[in-house]
Amino acid sequence: MSSVSLENVTKVYSNGYEAVNGLDLEIADGEFMVVVGPSGCGKTTVLRMIAGLENITSGTVRFGEEVVNDVAPRDRDVAMVFQSYALYPQMTVAQNIGFALRMRKVPKAEIDRRVRSAAEVLGITPWLDRKPTRLSGGQRQRVAMGRAIVREPSVFLMDEPLSNLDAKLRVQLRAEISRVQSRIGVATIYVTHDQTEAMTLGHRVAVLRDGALQQCDTPQVLYDRPANVFVAGFIGSPSMNLFEAQLSADGRSVKLGSQSIPLSQEVVDRHSALRRFIGQTIVVGIRPEDLPAASDERPGVEFKGDVELVEALGSEILVHFRTDAPVVVPEGTGALIDGEESPVKATPENDCVARIEPRHVVHAGDRFCFTVNPERLEFFELDSGITIWE
Amino acid sequence: MASVVLEQRPAGSPPGAASRRGRRALRIATPYLLLAPAAFLFLLFIAYPIFRQFDISFYDWHIFPGVANPFVGWSNYSHIFRDPAIRTAAWNTLLFLVITVPIQMGIGLFAAAILTDRMPGRGFWRALIFIPVITSWVVVAYIFAYIFADQGGVANSVISLFAGHTVHIDWLAQTWTGNAVIWLISIWKGVGWSFIMFLAALDGVPRDLVEAGRVDGAKEVRVWRHVVIPNIRPTIMFVLVILVIGASQVFTQVFILTSGGPYGSTETLFTYAYQQAFTFFSFSYAAAIASVMAIVVVGLSILQIHVLRSGDRS
């Protein structure tokens, strides 16, 4: 068992494409770290560099105190679950699980014992004599897990292991992965593009964009205090509504289109850096769950929108609406605002989402009144997208 | 389902039943109609000659019209086992097969393994290996005849340069050197084909599998043994069977380079059969040799497929 640390790790491919840029990341022994980000953000490259399957252009990867930059994958004592499961098709399930032990010349009786033990943990004992081609997706995923845990590795790597499964199975196996990880208790790095997996599995979550680390913290901190608009937009489902807004000259209210939201002294004090943006355009973030119906009489001020679409999910209603305030969508690449490169971009659709209780009656075309609690607002710089806090 | 019911009605079919029957007949006939041209050509140029070959082998058959072709039963076949020249031809064919097939497969697989997508200049090297495959056997054989010519040949000139004196090796007029040149040209010309087959097969091996093997602690040799080779086993089987069939029928290079000489010492079964048919006009004997060869090659192919498949199962 060991910790993993990445220090200023950069990966530039031979065609000049920079997949990872100066990444610093510490994964403690036994910690479950989820690396999340959109497609092409470099998360799989990070995992492959830790596994030794990809050379590092610059920087250092350590397992414990040992620098492993030039250590071959077979000597790193890592186990990896691939997105495709990568089960050896000509071998049975038992042979697949025991392969790594065979390569390490573990005695046959010991291999049998450990294979059976891993199979029992994952509930795959009945299939031990089957070939992978005769297994379902979920069964294959369990075998891939078995192959990884039987090794008792120092580091456990998982590359989007649930992405090929249907939604129901994904939820089931997510819980299983969590259970297995806490049981084996080794440093685990789990790559996914699914923020629900990231939030539910990770002790900490590292959010990547364009090969650069945006924020690394516990799921709750990522949700409550996103470091920038990208994290704010990426974490949470549906994602945070981001509006272009004008901070008033006295700094005591923000104007979203024609609607004004007063800011209490407490909010202004908490976001003391707001003073620097008085009279300027900033980005205001509101989570869909922080937009209840006005008739619920929650604390806050009224905020009206024209309903575009209603999605009744049984336990809640998702109301898609529009206001006259320009909406901002974080982009993977920079966009031009007033001729300047910026990580944020106004979207033409101006589509926002609110999550309200199912008892409300709302239809497309309605002018609906929500409540906004200024205490729950997030503020970001328009140009850099960075959060405005203390 | 409806059309089945209609088919069973003896009389009084509803209107439109006839056209439905016509469409059904056309649907059934379509695959056969599409197959017909190829089947016709196959029967005419492959099946019929094979049948005639077996047929002729039981007669003392003459190509000239009006000459009697008496039935001789198995005598052409029994002659095969008494003919000393055929033993040399069979030995040379076997030697050719045992030497050229594994070397072609080995070099082809090795070249395919190193000329992967990551290799700089791979396009040039791939082309270099494959070009001999698409050149004419006759042209290549004449070029090799020039290279290994007794007088003024390139091989002798190069050896003379290193030896410091003029060397005259009559490569094609000696048993072992003659055979060696035949093996060399065959390997040189044939290796590109197995290379391309293996290149395609290796390209089809999922990268994840190879990497899983590496992460699982296998050294490169063991990754190949346990992951890569089992994944390209069908291609190995295919290449082996095709090369064995080709090697059993070795003809052009021998015919042009040595004509089976000196004194039949580089003769192979097909050059010998050709000689029997078109030099001595013993068509029946040549047909018997070709028939035995066909049976042996088919038997060998079945055996190889069986052995490789059982290996796959285990």
XYZ file of C-alpha atoms in Angstrom:
704
model
C 0.000 0.000 0.000
C 1.203 3.483 -0.722
C 0.213 7.031 -1.443
C 0.481 8.513 -4.920
C 1.687 11.984 -5.719
C 1.923 13.822 -8.999
C 4.175 16.843 -9.017
C 3.961 19.301 -11.911
C 3.199 16.446 -14.317
C 2.912 17.397 -17.970
C 2.165 15.236 -20.971
C 2.761 16.489 -24.496
C 2.142 13.999 -27.312
C 4.452 13.730 -30.305
C 2.009 15.772 -32.409
C 2.403 18.668 -29.967
C -0.952 18.165 -28.226
C -0.692 19.000 -24.541
C -2.943 16.517 -22.759
C -1.916 17.328 -19.186
C -0.449 20.590 -18.031
C 1.531 20.914 -14.780
C -0.721 18.702 -12.696
C -0.184 18.513 -8.932
C -2.221 15.888 -7.132
C -1.794 13.971 -3.880
C -3.692 10.758 -3.223
C -3.289 9.474 0.312
C -2.967 5.792 1.142
C -6.463 4.301 1.223
C -8.054 7.374 -0.318
C -10.632 7.133 -3.111
C -9.786 9.920 -5.552
C -12.080 10.515 -8.492
C -10.706 12.376 -11.488
C -13.559 13.899 -13.425
C -13.878 16.106 -16.456
C -15.376 16.287 -19.921
C -14.116 14.152 -22.817
C -10.584 15.055 -23.864
C -9.704 16.800 -20.595
C -6.720 14.493 -20.012
C -8.124 12.396 -17.171
C -7.400 9.030 -18.813
C -3.911 10.234 -19.709
C -3.339 10.992 -16.018
C -4.402 7.468 -15.111
C -2.234 5.922 -17.831
C 0.777 7.914 -16.636
C 0.225 6.623 -13.101
C -0.026 3.075 -14.495
C 3.154 3.587 -16.523
C 1.381 3.016 -19.820
C 2.191 6.553 -20.932
C 5.532 8.329 -20.636
C 5.620 11.552 -18.654
C 6.948 14.554 -20.581
C 7.974 16.355 -17.393
C 7.244 16.225 -13.688
C 7.365 13.454 -11.130
C 5.100 10.588 -10.133
C 5.787 9.033 -6.747
C 4.372 5.955 -5.074
C 5.096 6.630 -1.427
C 8.616 8.067 -1.493
C 9.686 6.202 -4.629
C 9.823 8.060 -7.947
C 8.257 5.737 -10.520
C 8.629 7.845 -13.686
C 10.808 5.233 -15.362
C 9.424 2.121 -13.688
C 7.729 -0.336 -16.088
C 3.985 -0.960 -15.544
C 4.620 -4.544 -14.435
C 6.921 -3.341 -11.651
C 4.627 -0.609 -10.298
C 2.331 -2.947 -8.380
C -0.764 -1.237 -9.711
C -3.999 -2.932 -10.729
C -6.174 -1.381 -13.354
C -9.775 -1.825 -14.447
C -10.125 -0.771 -18.068
C -13.162 0.854 -19.654
C -13.406 -2.102 -22.046
C -12.669 -4.497 -19.108
C -9.801 -5.938 -21.237
C -10.551 -9.526 -20.262
C -8.399 -12.117 -22.034
C -10.937 -13.785 -24.347
C -9.202 -17.151 -24.576
C -9.024 -17.589 -20.792
C -11.762 -18.581 -18.382
C -12.920 -16.192 -15.681
C -10.732 -18.006 -13.128
C -7.698 -17.808 -15.452
C -8.369 -14.132 -16.085
C -8.509 -13.351 -12.385
C -5.467 -15.478 -11.608
C -3.346 -14.252 -14.552
C -1.443 -11.573 -12.647
C -0.654 -14.040 -9.867
C 0.550 -16.570 -12.442
C 2.852 -13.936 -13.905
C 4.287 -13.440 -10.426
C 4.861 -17.180 -10.073
C 2.538 -17.508 -7.089
C 2.011 -21.239 -6.254
C -1.034 -22.737 -7.951
C -2.843 -23.613 -4.713
C -2.441 -20.043 -3.503
C -3.738 -18.705 -6.843
C -6.812 -20.950 -6.571
C -7.469 -19.808 -3.024
C -7.160 -16.116 -3.843
C -9.202 -16.400 -7.050
C -12.019 -18.117 -5.140
C -11.845 -15.543 -2.383
C -12.037 -12.627 -4.852
C -14.833 -14.370 -6.729
C -16.808 -14.720 -3.525
C -16.360 -11.053 -2.643
C -17.762 -10.083 -6.052
C -20.333 -12.883 -6.299
C -18.896 -14.362 -9.483
C -18.093 -17.870 -8.240
C -20.670 -19.591 -10.518
C -18.990 -18.218 -13.628
C -15.381 -19.119 -12.844
C -15.198 -21.715 -15.618
C -16.854 -19.545 -18.261
C -15.128 -17.589 -21.005
C -15.689 -13.782 -20.907
C -17.621 -13.870 -24.196
C -20.383 -15.779 -22.386
C -20.831 -13.117 -19.712
C -23.032 -10.035 -19.635
C -21.586 -6.528 -19.319
C -22.143 -6.406 -15.572
C -20.580 -9.828 -15.070
C -17.547 -8.838 -17.127
C -17.176 -5.692 -15.070
C -17.139 -7.791 -11.888
C -14.513 -10.113 -13.381
C -12.375 -7.093 -14.265
C -12.724 -5.925 -10.663
C -11.811 -9.408 -9.466
C -8.706 -9.419 -11.622
C -7.656 -6.149 -10.034
C -8.372 -6.910 -6.376
C -6.870 -10.419 -6.400
C -3.481 -8.793 -6.810
C -3.733 -6.920 -3.511
C -2.045 -3.997 -5.286
C -0.507 -0.865 -3.832
C -2.572 1.358 -6.102
C -5.913 0.677 -7.693
C -6.740 2.426 -10.987
C -10.128 2.476 -12.688
C -10.766 3.976 -16.098
C -14.489 4.680 -16.529
C -15.362 1.122 -15.474
C -19.122 1.712 -15.502
C -19.495 3.673 -18.703
C -20.504 0.648 -20.820
C -23.321 -0.406 -18.494
C -26.957 0.559 -18.375
C -28.137 3.100 -15.794
C -29.612 0.595 -13.329
C -26.563 -1.650 -13.315
C -24.350 1.395 -12.964
C -26.044 2.403 -9.735
C -25.765 -1.153 -8.400
C -22.095 -1.568 -9.308
C -21.224 1.902 -8.058
C -22.180 0.785 -4.574
C -20.209 -2.411 -5.071
C -17.078 -0.545 -6.133
C -17.360 1.660 -3.078
C -17.719 -1.409 -0.857
C -14.764 -3.217 -2.452
C -12.544 -0.130 -2.252
C -13.193 0.402 1.439
C -12.556 -3.305 1.996
C -9.162 -3.415 0.237
C -8.286 0.049 1.522
C -5.643 1.038 -1.036
C -5.167 4.359 -2.807
C -7.680 4.339 -5.644
C -7.806 6.651 -8.616
C -11.070 6.479 -10.497
C -11.565 8.277 -13.790
C -15.016 9.206 -15.005
C -16.844 11.844 -16.980
C -19.990 11.208 -14.927
C -20.208 13.749 -12.125
C -22.784 11.627 -10.246
C -20.213 8.814 -9.996
C -17.624 11.363 -8.936
C -19.813 12.803 -6.197
C -21.019 9.463 -4.841
C -17.735 7.527 -4.930
C -14.905 9.918 -4.228
C -13.483 10.836 -0.873
C -12.109 13.704 -2.922
C -12.780 14.725 -6.501
C -10.280 16.318 -8.880
C -11.919 18.280 -11.685
C -9.849 18.575 -14.868
C -10.346 20.758 -17.899
C -8.014 20.913 -20.901
C -5.362 19.022 -18.964
C -5.339 21.483 -16.067
C -6.615 20.886 -12.546
C -9.562 23.175 -11.768
C -10.269 22.113 -8.202
C -9.614 19.128 -5.960
C -11.677 18.750 -2.825
C -14.423 16.757 -1.166
C -17.636 16.415 -3.189
C -19.523 18.708 -0.806
C -16.954 21.501 -1.049
C -16.973 21.218 -4.846
C -20.716 21.596 -4.738
C -20.870 24.372 -2.156
C -17.818 26.386 -3.101
C -16.826 25.766 -6.720
C -13.520 27.415 -7.565
C -14.700 28.702 -10.927
C -17.598 28.670 -13.375
C -16.339 25.483 -14.992
C -16.551 23.512 -11.741
C -19.838 25.234 -10.909
C -21.287 24.200 -14.245
C -19.812 20.709 -14.200
C -20.707 19.594 -10.697
C -24.382 19.144 -9.960
C -27.180 17.765 -12.084
C -28.856 19.747 -13.552
C -25.910 22.094 -13.485
C -25.816 25.496 -11.824
C -27.601 28.328 -13.666
C -25.052 31.015 -14.496
C -26.219 34.517 -15.396
C -24.419 37.615 -16.510
C -25.353 40.205 -13.870
C -24.609 43.806 -13.021
C -23.378 44.548 -9.521
C -24.955 47.796 -8.418
C -22.934 50.929 -7.663
C -23.440 50.456 -3.916
C -22.624 46.765 -4.132
C -25.891 45.874 -2.395
C -27.743 44.271 -5.269
C -27.212 42.393 -8.505
C -29.304 42.939 -11.586
C -30.134 39.895 -13.709
C -31.697 41.368 -16.819
C -34.594 43.477 -15.607
C -34.807 41.740 -12.203
C -32.843 42.916 -9.210
C -31.788 40.744 -6.264
C -30.830 42.632 -3.098
C -27.748 41.364 -1.237
C -27.792 41.376 2.548
C -24.896 42.742 4.596
C -24.049 39.174 5.544
C -23.697 38.157 1.901
C -21.590 41.204 1.084
C -19.363 40.499 4.088
C -18.989 36.843 3.196
C -18.040 37.700 -0.379
C -15.863 40.625 0.560
C -14.046 40.538 -2.785
C -17.287 41.675 -4.420
C -16.230 45.250 -3.566
C -13.682 45.116 -6.383
C -16.484 44.542 -8.911
C -18.868 47.334 -7.938
C -20.698 48.601 -11.010
C -19.226 45.802 -13.128
C -20.636 42.801 -14.890
C -20.059 39.571 -13.026
C -21.435 36.022 -13.210
C -24.072 34.979 -10.690
C -24.699 31.269 -10.097
C -27.937 29.773 -8.756
C -28.364 26.014 -8.247
C -31.661 24.616 -9.635
C -32.530 23.357 -6.148
C -32.150 26.932 -4.839
C -35.018 28.117 -7.058
C -38.145 26.866 -5.246
C -41.612 28.038 -6.247
C -42.536 31.379 -4.672
C -45.699 29.798 -3.241
C -43.497 27.596 -1.004
C -42.798 30.774 0.981
C -39.131 30.081 1.474
C -36.913 33.002 2.504
C -35.739 35.123 -0.401
C -36.945 37.370 -3.176
C -39.130 36.713 -6.187
C -37.516 35.726 -9.455
C -39.710 35.315 -12.524
C -39.163 33.280 -15.642
C -41.043 32.181 -18.768
C -41.506 28.427 -18.661
C -40.219 26.637 -21.773
C -40.423 23.005 -20.765
C -41.614 20.999 -17.779
C -40.073 17.653 -16.847
C -42.076 15.872 -14.153
C -39.827 13.246 -12.571
C -42.254 12.070 -9.915
C -40.198 13.140 -6.916
C -39.617 16.600 -8.359
C -40.317 18.827 -11.342
C -37.583 20.290 -13.485
C -38.754 23.600 -14.915
C -36.810 24.937 -17.882
C -37.351 28.655 -18.131
C -35.969 31.841 -19.619
C -35.368 35.300 -18.287
C -34.068 38.419 -19.993
C -30.682 37.984 -18.272
C -27.946 36.554 -20.537
C -26.989 33.032 -19.489
C -23.350 31.966 -19.290
C -22.204 28.450 -20.128
C -18.700 27.347 -19.193
C -16.865 26.006 -22.198
C -14.043 23.555 -22.529
C -12.258 26.101 -24.684
C -12.030 29.810 -24.265
C -14.451 32.099 -26.081
C -14.306 35.747 -26.965
C -16.157 38.262 -24.832
C -15.553 41.873 -25.846
C -12.597 40.670 -27.870
C -10.956 39.007 -24.861
C -10.270 35.303 -24.398
C -12.521 34.077 -21.624
C -13.455 30.696 -20.174
C -17.103 31.696 -20.164
C -19.468 32.416 -23.008
C -22.994 33.726 -23.205
C -25.317 31.114 -24.637
C -27.942 32.130 -27.176
C -30.600 29.864 -25.685
C -30.711 31.515 -22.238
C -32.110 28.242 -20.904
C -32.225 27.883 -17.097
C -33.478 25.094 -14.875
C -35.272 25.115 -11.529
C -36.073 22.103 -9.384
C -39.434 22.496 -7.656
C -41.659 20.264 -5.585
C -43.979 17.911 -7.493
C -47.222 19.289 -6.052
C -46.958 22.494 -8.110
C -48.926 22.891 -11.307
C -46.833 24.463 -14.021
C -47.098 24.425 -17.793
C -44.941 25.476 -20.691
C -45.760 29.084 -21.593
C -46.543 30.094 -18.002
C -44.832 33.038 -16.359
C -43.688 31.327 -13.155
C -42.522 32.912 -9.967
C -39.574 31.345 -8.121
C -37.819 32.395 -4.948
C -34.115 33.244 -4.865
C -32.324 33.243 -1.559
C -29.391 35.680 -1.884
C -27.568 33.619 0.753
C -27.317 30.784 -1.765
C -25.912 32.822 -4.651
C -22.425 32.205 -6.039
C -20.392 34.983 -7.665
C -17.713 34.639 -10.337
C -15.504 36.999 -12.300
C -16.765 37.369 -15.853
C -13.348 37.405 -17.512
C -11.511 34.674 -15.639
C -14.509 32.720 -14.370
C -12.861 32.528 -10.921
C -15.094 32.558 -7.870
C -15.471 35.823 -5.977
C -15.119 35.038 -2.312
C -13.091 36.634 0.439
C -47.049 -16.713 -42.338
C -49.861 -15.624 -44.668
C -47.958 -16.755 -47.748
C -47.501 -20.253 -46.245
C -51.264 -20.586 -45.799
C -51.838 -19.447 -49.357
C -49.372 -22.024 -50.661
C -51.397 -24.794 -49.035
C -54.661 -23.832 -50.752
C -55.307 -26.224 -53.635
C -57.809 -24.041 -55.462
C -59.766 -20.844 -55.220
C -56.808 -18.731 -54.238
C -57.779 -15.149 -53.542
C -56.863 -12.458 -56.072
C -53.166 -11.504 -55.918
C -52.072 -14.953 -54.703
C -50.357 -15.743 -57.991
C -48.259 -12.594 -57.912
C -47.381 -13.297 -54.279
C -46.283 -16.810 -55.279
C -44.204 -15.287 -58.064
C -42.522 -12.869 -55.654
C -41.816 -15.706 -53.233
C -40.268 -17.824 -55.978
C -38.111 -14.884 -57.039
C -37.049 -14.317 -53.447
C -35.992 -17.949 -53.131
C -34.266 -17.975 -56.515
C -32.376 -14.678 -56.103
C -29.394 -16.008 -54.122
C -28.976 -18.893 -56.555
C -29.159 -16.544 -59.536
C -26.513 -14.334 -57.980
C -24.305 -17.346 -57.296
C -24.795 -18.845 -60.732
C -22.006 -17.025 -62.685
C -19.368 -17.788 -60.056
C -20.635 -21.354 -59.655
C -20.515 -21.874 -63.412
C -16.920 -20.643 -63.635
C -15.929 -22.727 -60.618
C -17.448 -25.875 -62.063
C -15.894 -25.279 -65.479
C -12.382 -24.286 -64.493
C -11.861 -25.889 -61.056
C -14.238 -28.758 -60.355
C -14.217 -30.281 -63.838
C -10.379 -30.240 -64.229
C -10.021 -31.843 -60.774
C -12.508 -34.511 -61.731
C -10.771 -35.043 -65.103
C -7.410 -35.219 -63.365
C -8.602 -38.072 -61.135
C -10.307 -39.659 -64.144
C -7.202 -39.515 -66.365
C -4.991 -40.927 -63.614
C -6.755 -44.308 -63.995
C -6.078 -44.516 -67.751
C -3.074 -44.621 -70.014
C -4.302 -41.367 -71.469
C -2.915 -39.683 -74.575
C -3.508 -36.122 -75.662
C -3.650 -37.072 -79.341
C -7.096 -37.758 -80.695
C -7.778 -41.206 -82.107
C -5.240 -42.929 -79.882
C -6.621 -45.570 -77.500
C -6.681 -44.642 -73.782
C -6.830 -48.020 -72.015
C -7.984 -48.247 -68.368
C -4.982 -49.127 -66.179
C -6.541 -48.987 -62.716
C -4.146 -48.106 -59.881
C -0.957 -48.769 -61.862
C -0.075 -45.054 -62.202
C -0.395 -44.753 -58.438
C 1.672 -47.837 -57.715
C 4.352 -46.465 -60.060
C 4.641 -43.369 -57.854
C 5.929 -45.512 -54.988
C 8.464 -47.278 -57.226
C 9.813 -44.139 -58.931
C 13.193 -43.069 -57.395
C 12.992 -39.584 -59.011
C 9.773 -38.827 -57.213
C 11.402 -39.530 -53.872
C 13.926 -36.751 -54.582
C 11.113 -34.437 -55.742
C 9.035 -35.221 -52.635
C 12.045 -34.691 -50.368
C 12.852 -31.345 -52.045
C 9.210 -30.254 -51.751
C 9.102 -31.251 -48.087
C 12.411 -29.505 -47.421
C 11.140 -26.406 -49.225
C 7.978 -26.435 -47.113
C 9.745 -27.042 -43.798
C 12.326 -24.317 -44.451
C 10.383 -21.563 -46.218
C 7.050 -21.656 -44.363
C 8.337 -21.136 -40.790
C 10.892 -18.550 -41.953
C 8.266 -16.585 -43.899
C 5.919 -16.690 -40.927
C 8.659 -15.810 -38.455
C 10.029 -12.870 -40.449
C 6.521 -11.715 -41.365
C 5.386 -11.705 -37.739
C 8.594 -10.095 -36.499
C 8.430 -7.347 -39.137
C 4.747 -6.747 -38.400
C 5.510 -6.518 -34.680
C 8.274 -3.926 -35.065
C 6.691 -1.903 -37.890
C 3.792 -0.802 -35.738
C 2.177 2.599 -35.877
C 4.831 4.033 -33.583
C 7.785 3.108 -35.822
C 9.217 6.092 -37.709
C 9.432 5.527 -41.477
C 7.110 2.547 -41.179
C 5.438 3.313 -44.525
C 8.732 2.957 -46.381
C 9.664 -0.306 -44.660
C 6.182 -1.747 -45.085
C 6.278 -0.977 -48.804
C 9.772 -2.413 -49.109
C 8.673 -5.707 -47.587
C 5.443 -5.931 -49.552
C 6.600 -4.882 -53.040
C 8.133 -8.312 -53.899
C 4.681 -9.878 -53.394
C 3.159 -7.897 -56.234
C 6.034 -8.364 -58.685
C 5.877 -11.089 -61.322
C 7.330 -14.484 -60.418
C 8.893 -14.779 -63.856
C 10.596 -11.380 -63.675
C 11.841 -12.011 -60.153
C 13.100 -15.483 -61.068
C 15.073 -14.089 -64.006
C 16.550 -11.344 -61.786
C 17.642 -13.981 -59.280
C 19.036 -16.073 -62.126
C 21.147 -13.048 -63.074
C 22.211 -12.400 -59.457
C 23.322 -15.999 -59.017
C 24.694 -16.500 -62.522
C 27.991 -18.369 -62.789
C 29.551 -15.774 -65.104
C 29.131 -12.109 -64.144
C 26.534 -12.748 -61.460
C 26.125 -10.179 -58.704
C 26.576 -12.748 -55.923
C 29.892 -13.994 -57.286
C 31.087 -10.415 -57.874
C 30.346 -9.424 -54.281
C 32.038 -12.541 -52.892
C 35.030 -11.925 -55.179
C 35.286 -8.386 -53.852
C 35.539 -9.618 -50.278
C 37.645 -12.673 -51.110
C 40.196 -10.607 -53.034
C 40.203 -13.027 -55.981
C 37.743 -14.106 -58.626
C 35.219 -16.617 -57.370
C 33.144 -18.807 -59.655
C 30.343 -20.574 -57.835
C 27.829 -22.183 -60.137
C 24.993 -21.585 -57.712
C 22.195 -22.969 -59.814
C 24.046 -26.018 -61.037
C 24.648 -27.577 -57.616
C 22.087 -29.343 -55.496
C 22.365 -27.441 -52.208
C 23.185 -24.002 -53.582
C 20.454 -24.422 -56.208
C 17.927 -25.358 -53.537
C 19.162 -22.527 -51.309
C 18.588 -19.943 -54.058
C 15.073 -21.351 -54.609
C 14.375 -21.055 -50.865
C 15.822 -17.556 -50.763
C 13.747 -16.198 -53.646
C 10.620 -17.851 -52.245
C 11.127 -16.378 -48.785
C 12.046 -12.954 -50.181
C 9.005 -12.851 -52.429
C 6.564 -14.467 -50.035
C 7.391 -12.847 -46.706
C 5.474 -9.670 -47.584
C 2.204 -11.550 -47.738
C 2.472 -13.072 -44.267
C 3.749 -9.671 -43.068
C 0.609 -7.910 -44.312
C -1.641 -10.598 -42.838
C 0.067 -10.350 -39.448
C 0.113 -6.568 -39.586
C -3.667 -6.539 -40.002
C -4.078 -9.159 -37.283
C -1.873 -7.276 -34.808
C -3.753 -4.099 -35.583
C -6.895 -5.925 -34.490
C -5.505 -6.914 -31.079
C -7.132 -4.503 -28.602
C -4.535 -2.191 -27.076
C -6.273 -2.533 -23.712
C -5.568 -6.271 -23.666
C -1.848 -5.801 -24.228
C -1.724 -3.058 -21.616
C -3.726 -5.166 -19.165
C -1.092 -7.861 -19.627
C 1.678 -5.377 -18.874
C -0.099 -3.988 -15.806
C -0.761 -7.573 -14.680
C 3.002 -8.034 -14.451
C 3.811 -9.872 -17.684
C 7.117 -9.224 -19.446
C 6.933 -8.480 -23.172
C 7.651 -12.094 -24.160
C 4.848 -13.330 -21.924
C 2.497 -10.600 -23.127
C 3.086 -11.964 -26.602
C 2.695 -15.556 -25.519
C -0.394 -15.135 -23.368
C -2.156 -12.162 -24.936
C -1.042 -11.328 -28.478
C -0.520 -14.790 -29.993
C -3.849 -16.226 -28.732
C -5.577 -13.196 -30.225
C -4.026 -13.622 -33.663
C -4.321 -17.410 -33.669
C -6.953 -17.473 -36.468
C -4.605 -15.457 -38.692
C -1.666 -17.707 -37.822
C -3.802 -20.696 -38.789
C -4.879 -19.087 -42.051
C -1.341 -18.003 -43.016
C 0.060 -21.436 -42.164
C -2.521 -23.321 -44.219
C -2.172 -21.027 -47.238
C 1.644 -21.102 -47.108
C 1.710 -24.897 -46.792
C -0.617 -25.213 -49.779
C 1.555 -22.767 -51.737
C 4.799 -24.485 -50.745
C 3.408 -27.890 -51.762
C 2.781 -26.462 -55.216
C 6.163 -24.750 -55.663
C 6.812 -24.550 -59.377
C 7.657 -21.277 -61.176
C 10.880 -20.373 -59.366
C 12.218 -23.929 -59.692
C 11.185 -24.185 -63.329
C 12.911 -20.922 -64.314
C 15.982 -21.070 -62.080
C 17.077 -24.711 -62.300
C 14.397 -26.564 -64.276
C 14.765 -29.208 -61.611
C 18.436 -29.768 -62.436
C 21.161 -30.732 -62.089
C 20.000 -34.282 -62.773
C 16.682 -33.755 -61.027
C 18.354 -32.823 -57.727
C 16.273 -29.643 -57.278
C 13.133 -31.169 -58.735
C 9.901 -30.643 -56.816
C 6.677 -32.623 -57.148
C 5.012 -30.085 -59.411
C 7.996 -29.514 -61.696
C 8.324 -33.292 -61.914
C 4.628 -33.701 -62.734
C 4.923 -30.934 -65.323
C 7.939 -32.639 -66.850
C 6.108 -35.957 -66.978
C 3.110 -34.361 -68.667
C 4.642 -31.900 -71.103
C 8.096 -33.339 -71.780
C 7.388 -37.085 -71.706
C 3.629 -36.769 -72.400
C 2.857 -39.142 -69.505
C -0.310 -37.240 -68.667
C -1.824 -40.086 -66.689
C 1.218 -40.433 -64.447
C 1.351 -36.627 -63.959
C -2.359 -36.689 -63.114
C -1.742 -39.444 -60.549
C 1.059 -37.381 -58.933
C -1.166 -34.281 -58.857
C -4.036 -36.307 -57.386
C -1.868 -37.675 -54.582
C -0.578 -34.146 -53.954
C -4.137 -32.790 -53.766
C -5.119 -35.449 -51.226
C -1.974 -34.853 -49.151
C -2.452 -31.053 -49.152
C -6.116 -31.285 -48.205
C -5.225 -33.788 -45.464
C -2.436 -31.526 -44.186
C -4.734 -28.502 -44.136
C -7.419 -30.359 -42.192
C -4.783 -31.607 -39.747
C -3.380 -28.109 -39.207
C -6.797 -26.586 -38.648
C -7.654 -29.375 -36.215
C -4.377 -29.031 -34.289
C -4.613 -25.235 -34.062
C -8.267 -25.318 -33.073
C -7.634 -27.857 -30.343
C -4.792 -25.613 -29.124
C -7.218 -22.730 -29.043
C -9.726 -24.735 -27.016
C -7.115 -25.808 -24.493
